[in-house]
mmCIF file of C-alpha atoms and ligand atoms in Angstrom:
data_model
loop_
_atom_site.group_PDB
_atom_site.id
_atom_site.type_symbol
_atom_site.label_atom_id
_atom_site.label_comp_id
_atom_site.label_asym_id
_atom_site.label_seq_id
_atom_site.Cartn_x
_atom_site.Cartn_y
_atom_site.Cartn_z
ATOM 1 C CA UNK A 1 116.078 111.963 84.339
ATOM 2 C CA UNK A 2 113.314 114.182 85.771
ATOM 3 C CA UNK A 3 111.744 111.212 87.554
ATOM 4 C CA UNK A 4 115.093 110.429 89.217
ATOM 5 C CA UNK A 5 115.355 114.023 90.534
ATOM 6 C CA UNK A 6 111.778 113.868 91.864
ATOM 7 C CA UNK A 7 112.420 110.475 93.420
ATOM 8 C CA UNK A 8 115.609 111.838 95.031
ATOM 9 C CA UNK A 9 113.743 114.884 96.369
ATOM 10 C CA UNK A 10 110.988 112.671 97.775
ATOM 11 C CA UNK A 11 113.631 110.498 99.396
ATOM 12 C CA UNK A 12 115.187 113.595 101.000
ATOM 13 C CA UNK A 13 111.777 114.731 102.298
ATOM 14 C CA UNK A 14 111.045 111.292 103.685
ATOM 15 C CA UNK A 15 114.496 111.103 105.320
ATOM 16 C CA UNK A 16 114.024 114.596 106.790
ATOM 17 C CA UNK A 17 110.643 113.624 108.164
ATOM 18 C CA UNK A 18 112.045 110.414 109.679
ATOM 19 C CA UNK A 19 114.969 112.308 111.264
ATOM 20 C CA UNK A 20 112.567 114.902 112.685
ATOM 21 C CA UNK A 21 110.429 112.131 114.122
ATOM 22 C CA UNK A 22 113.477 110.328 115.460
ATOM 23 C CA UNK A 23 114.624 113.381 117.426
ATOM 24 C CA UNK A 24 111.299 115.120 117.977
ATOM 25 C CA UNK A 25 109.303 112.283 119.561
ATOM 26 C CA UNK A 26 111.754 111.629 122.451
ATOM 27 C CA UNK A 27 111.958 115.389 123.106
ATOM 28 C CA UNK A 28 108.141 115.559 123.157
ATOM 29 C CA UNK A 29 107.881 112.577 125.526
ATOM 30 C CA UNK A 30 110.618 113.937 127.774
ATOM 31 C CA UNK A 31 108.994 117.368 127.931
ATOM 32 C CA UNK A 32 105.607 115.904 128.778
ATOM 33 C CA UNK A 33 107.090 113.737 131.516
ATOM 34 C CA UNK A 34 109.083 116.642 132.943
ATOM 35 C CA UNK A 35 105.948 118.850 132.961
ATOM 36 C CA UNK A 36 103.896 116.106 134.676
ATOM 37 C CA UNK A 37 106.528 115.451 137.333
ATOM 38 C CA UNK A 38 107.015 119.181 137.932
ATOM 39 C CA UNK A 39 103.265 119.714 138.237
ATOM 40 C CA UNK A 40 102.981 116.771 140.645
ATOM 41 C CA UNK A 41 105.866 117.911 142.852
ATOM 42 C CA UNK A 42 105.485 121.667 142.838
ATOM 43 C CA UNK A 43 101.821 122.106 141.949
ATOM 44 C CA UNK A 44 100.771 119.953 144.883
ATOM 45 C CA UNK A 45 103.011 121.842 147.316
ATOM 46 C CA UNK A 46 101.726 125.137 146.074
ATOM 47 C CA UNK A 47 98.112 123.993 146.585
ATOM 48 C CA UNK A 48 98.880 122.770 150.086
ATOM 49 C CA UNK A 49 100.690 125.912 151.055
ATOM 50 C CA UNK A 50 98.001 128.256 149.853
ATOM 51 C CA UNK A 51 95.011 126.710 151.582
ATOM 52 C CA UNK A 52 93.568 127.474 155.005
ATOM 53 C CA UNK A 53 91.974 124.780 157.116
ATOM 54 C CA UNK A 54 89.346 125.057 159.830
ATOM 55 C CA UNK A 55 90.958 123.577 162.978
ATOM 56 C CA UNK A 56 87.891 124.020 165.154
ATOM 57 C CA UNK A 57 86.633 126.003 168.078
ATOM 58 C CA UNK A 58 89.291 127.044 170.593
ATOM 59 C CA UNK A 59 86.981 128.228 173.367
ATOM 60 C CA UNK A 60 87.520 125.014 175.347
ATOM 61 C CA UNK A 61 91.300 124.892 174.885
ATOM 62 C CA UNK A 62 93.006 125.594 178.221
ATOM 63 C CA UNK A 63 95.231 128.697 178.264
ATOM 64 C CA UNK A 64 98.968 128.036 178.417
ATOM 65 C CA UNK A 65 98.646 124.267 178.025
ATOM 66 C CA UNK A 66 99.499 122.651 174.651
ATOM 67 C CA UNK A 67 96.635 120.745 173.101
ATOM 68 C CA UNK A 68 96.725 118.566 169.989
ATOM 69 C CA UNK A 69 93.994 119.247 167.402
ATOM 70 C CA UNK A 70 93.189 117.247 164.302
ATOM 71 C CA UNK A 71 91.828 118.838 161.164
ATOM 72 C CA UNK A 72 91.228 118.196 157.462
ATOM 73 C CA UNK A 73 92.811 120.200 154.693
ATOM 74 C CA UNK A 74 91.661 120.258 151.068
ATOM 75 C CA UNK A 75 94.580 119.323 148.829
ATOM 76 C CA UNK A 76 94.757 119.484 145.047
ATOM 77 C CA UNK A 77 96.472 116.325 143.780
ATOM 78 C CA UNK A 78 96.800 116.576 140.014
ATOM 79 C CA UNK A 79 93.216 117.061 138.894
ATOM 80 C CA UNK A 80 91.721 115.591 142.062
ATOM 81 C CA UNK A 81 90.643 117.490 145.169
ATOM 82 C CA UNK A 82 90.977 115.406 148.293
ATOM 83 C CA UNK A 83 90.851 115.933 152.041
ATOM 84 C CA UNK A 84 93.990 115.174 153.959
ATOM 85 C CA UNK A 85 94.036 114.474 157.706
ATOM 86 C CA UNK A 86 96.547 116.473 159.670
ATOM 87 C CA UNK A 87 97.201 117.665 163.210
ATOM 88 C CA UNK A 88 98.880 120.482 165.102
ATOM 89 C CA UNK A 89 99.910 121.265 168.661
ATOM 90 C CA UNK A 90 98.143 124.466 169.723
ATOM 91 C CA UNK A 91 99.274 126.808 172.449
ATOM 92 C CA UNK A 92 96.777 129.522 173.400
ATOM 93 C CA UNK A 93 98.001 132.138 175.829
ATOM 94 C CA UNK A 94 96.035 134.398 178.169
ATOM 95 C CA UNK A 95 95.939 137.182 175.541
ATOM 96 C CA UNK A 96 94.403 134.720 173.021
ATOM 97 C CA UNK A 97 97.616 134.708 171.023
ATOM 98 C CA UNK A 98 97.763 131.341 169.332
ATOM 99 C CA UNK A 99 100.755 129.299 168.200
ATOM 100 C CA UNK A 100 100.301 126.137 166.140
ATOM 101 C CA UNK A 101 103.216 123.729 165.803
ATOM 102 C CA UNK A 102 103.643 121.070 163.129
ATOM 103 C CA UNK A 103 103.272 117.624 164.736
ATOM 104 C CA UNK A 104 106.628 116.466 163.276
ATOM 105 C CA UNK A 105 109.938 116.632 165.130
ATOM 106 C CA UNK A 106 112.465 118.774 163.224
ATOM 107 C CA UNK A 107 115.141 116.102 163.587
ATOM 108 C CA UNK A 108 113.789 113.309 161.388
ATOM 109 C CA UNK A 109 110.031 113.867 161.481
ATOM 110 C CA UNK A 110 108.771 111.605 164.262
ATOM 111 C CA UNK A 111 105.593 112.529 166.113
ATOM 112 C CA UNK A 112 106.380 114.094 169.469
ATOM 113 C CA UNK A 113 104.090 114.706 172.436
ATOM 114 C CA UNK A 114 103.616 117.136 175.293
ATOM 115 C CA UNK A 115 104.817 115.975 178.700
ATOM 116 C CA UNK A 116 103.026 118.232 181.169
ATOM 117 C CA UNK A 117 105.123 117.139 184.166
ATOM 118 C CA UNK A 118 108.349 118.132 182.365
ATOM 119 C CA UNK A 119 106.716 121.073 180.568
ATOM 120 C CA UNK A 120 108.414 119.904 177.370
ATOM 121 C CA UNK A 121 107.529 118.474 173.987
ATOM 122 C CA UNK A 122 109.514 115.232 173.816
ATOM 123 C CA UNK A 123 110.280 113.050 170.849
ATOM 124 C CA UNK A 124 110.420 109.279 171.469
ATOM 125 C CA UNK A 125 112.673 108.520 168.489
ATOM 126 C CA UNK A 126 116.032 110.064 169.452
ATOM 127 C CA UNK A 127 115.228 112.034 172.589
ATOM 128 C CA UNK A 128 114.884 115.632 171.324
ATOM 129 C CA UNK A 129 112.970 118.009 173.559
ATOM 130 C CA UNK A 130 111.438 121.408 172.893
ATOM 131 C CA UNK A 131 110.020 124.004 175.267
ATOM 132 C CA UNK A 132 106.510 125.480 174.988
ATOM 133 C CA UNK A 133 107.824 128.134 172.564
ATOM 134 C CA UNK A 134 109.053 125.319 170.312
ATOM 135 C CA UNK A 135 112.763 125.963 170.929
ATOM 136 C CA UNK A 136 115.192 123.079 171.165
ATOM 137 C CA UNK A 137 116.118 122.201 174.745
ATOM 138 C CA UNK A 138 117.723 118.816 174.039
ATOM 139 C CA UNK A 139 119.120 117.600 170.670
ATOM 140 C CA UNK A 140 119.791 115.978 168.297
ATOM 141 C CA UNK A 141 117.158 118.295 166.729
ATOM 142 C CA UNK A 142 118.992 121.450 165.740
ATOM 143 C CA UNK A 143 116.146 123.838 164.965
ATOM 144 C CA UNK A 144 112.854 124.869 166.600
ATOM 145 C CA UNK A 145 109.491 123.290 165.792
ATOM 146 C CA UNK A 146 107.892 124.375 162.522
ATOM 147 C CA UNK A 147 104.716 126.478 162.767
ATOM 148 C CA UNK A 148 101.503 126.924 160.869
ATOM 149 C CA UNK A 149 100.274 130.392 159.995
ATOM 150 C CA UNK A 150 97.248 131.056 162.201
ATOM 151 C CA UNK A 151 94.209 133.290 162.363
ATOM 152 C CA UNK A 152 91.367 133.442 164.823
ATOM 153 C CA UNK A 153 87.893 134.397 163.689
ATOM 154 C CA UNK A 154 85.831 134.721 166.886
ATOM 155 C CA UNK A 155 86.632 131.376 168.474
ATOM 156 C CA UNK A 156 87.356 129.588 165.231
ATOM 157 C CA UNK A 157 90.989 128.687 164.561
ATOM 158 C CA UNK A 158 92.237 128.654 160.980
ATOM 159 C CA UNK A 159 95.573 127.098 160.075
ATOM 160 C CA UNK A 160 97.404 128.237 156.983
ATOM 161 C CA UNK A 161 100.685 127.317 155.331
ATOM 162 C CA UNK A 162 103.301 125.483 157.312
ATOM 163 C CA UNK A 163 106.433 127.584 157.786
ATOM 164 C CA UNK A 164 109.614 125.912 158.842
ATOM 165 C CA UNK A 165 111.544 127.479 161.674
ATOM 166 C CA UNK A 166 114.122 128.823 159.252
ATOM 167 C CA UNK A 167 111.520 131.027 157.606
ATOM 168 C CA UNK A 168 110.881 129.022 154.403
HETATM 169 FE FE1 FES B 1 112.751 113.370 166.906
HETATM 170 FE FE2 FES B 1 114.954 112.198 166.008
HETATM 171 S S1 FES B 1 113.033 112.352 165.054
HETATM 172 S S2 FES B 1 114.664 113.197 167.867
#
């Protein structure tokens, strides 16, 4: 009789353990996956947004004329640190105030270029145009060009986080 009670208790313990494993393992796997995906998506963005990149010497950049510069930015990707190539359109005015635009059109992200004769940034994909301040002159783009945070240290230009034209 005693053995039967012990056997029944052991059976209950074993069943409890199996049920715990049955529900606990998928929750553990799901949580780990969610944490990994979240770290990949948001951790990478945070790393990109917080870093400053050396975009070079601006002493030769003509005043009042947009100039495209290329630079490398250190990016944390998971546990790896890698350098990512990027570019910006720089406008340096007579007072050495610098504006740095993202190279992507705010319509659907195509690369645009400066057309000196029109004094406009024009996008070849769907015809959007922006003035030298980055404002939309011709759609379909509906918002100004996005900008990098900037700082000048002597003649060295540093580009920080990219801010979209809506302030995000
Ligand atoms: Fe530039 Fe559409 S991506 S106009």
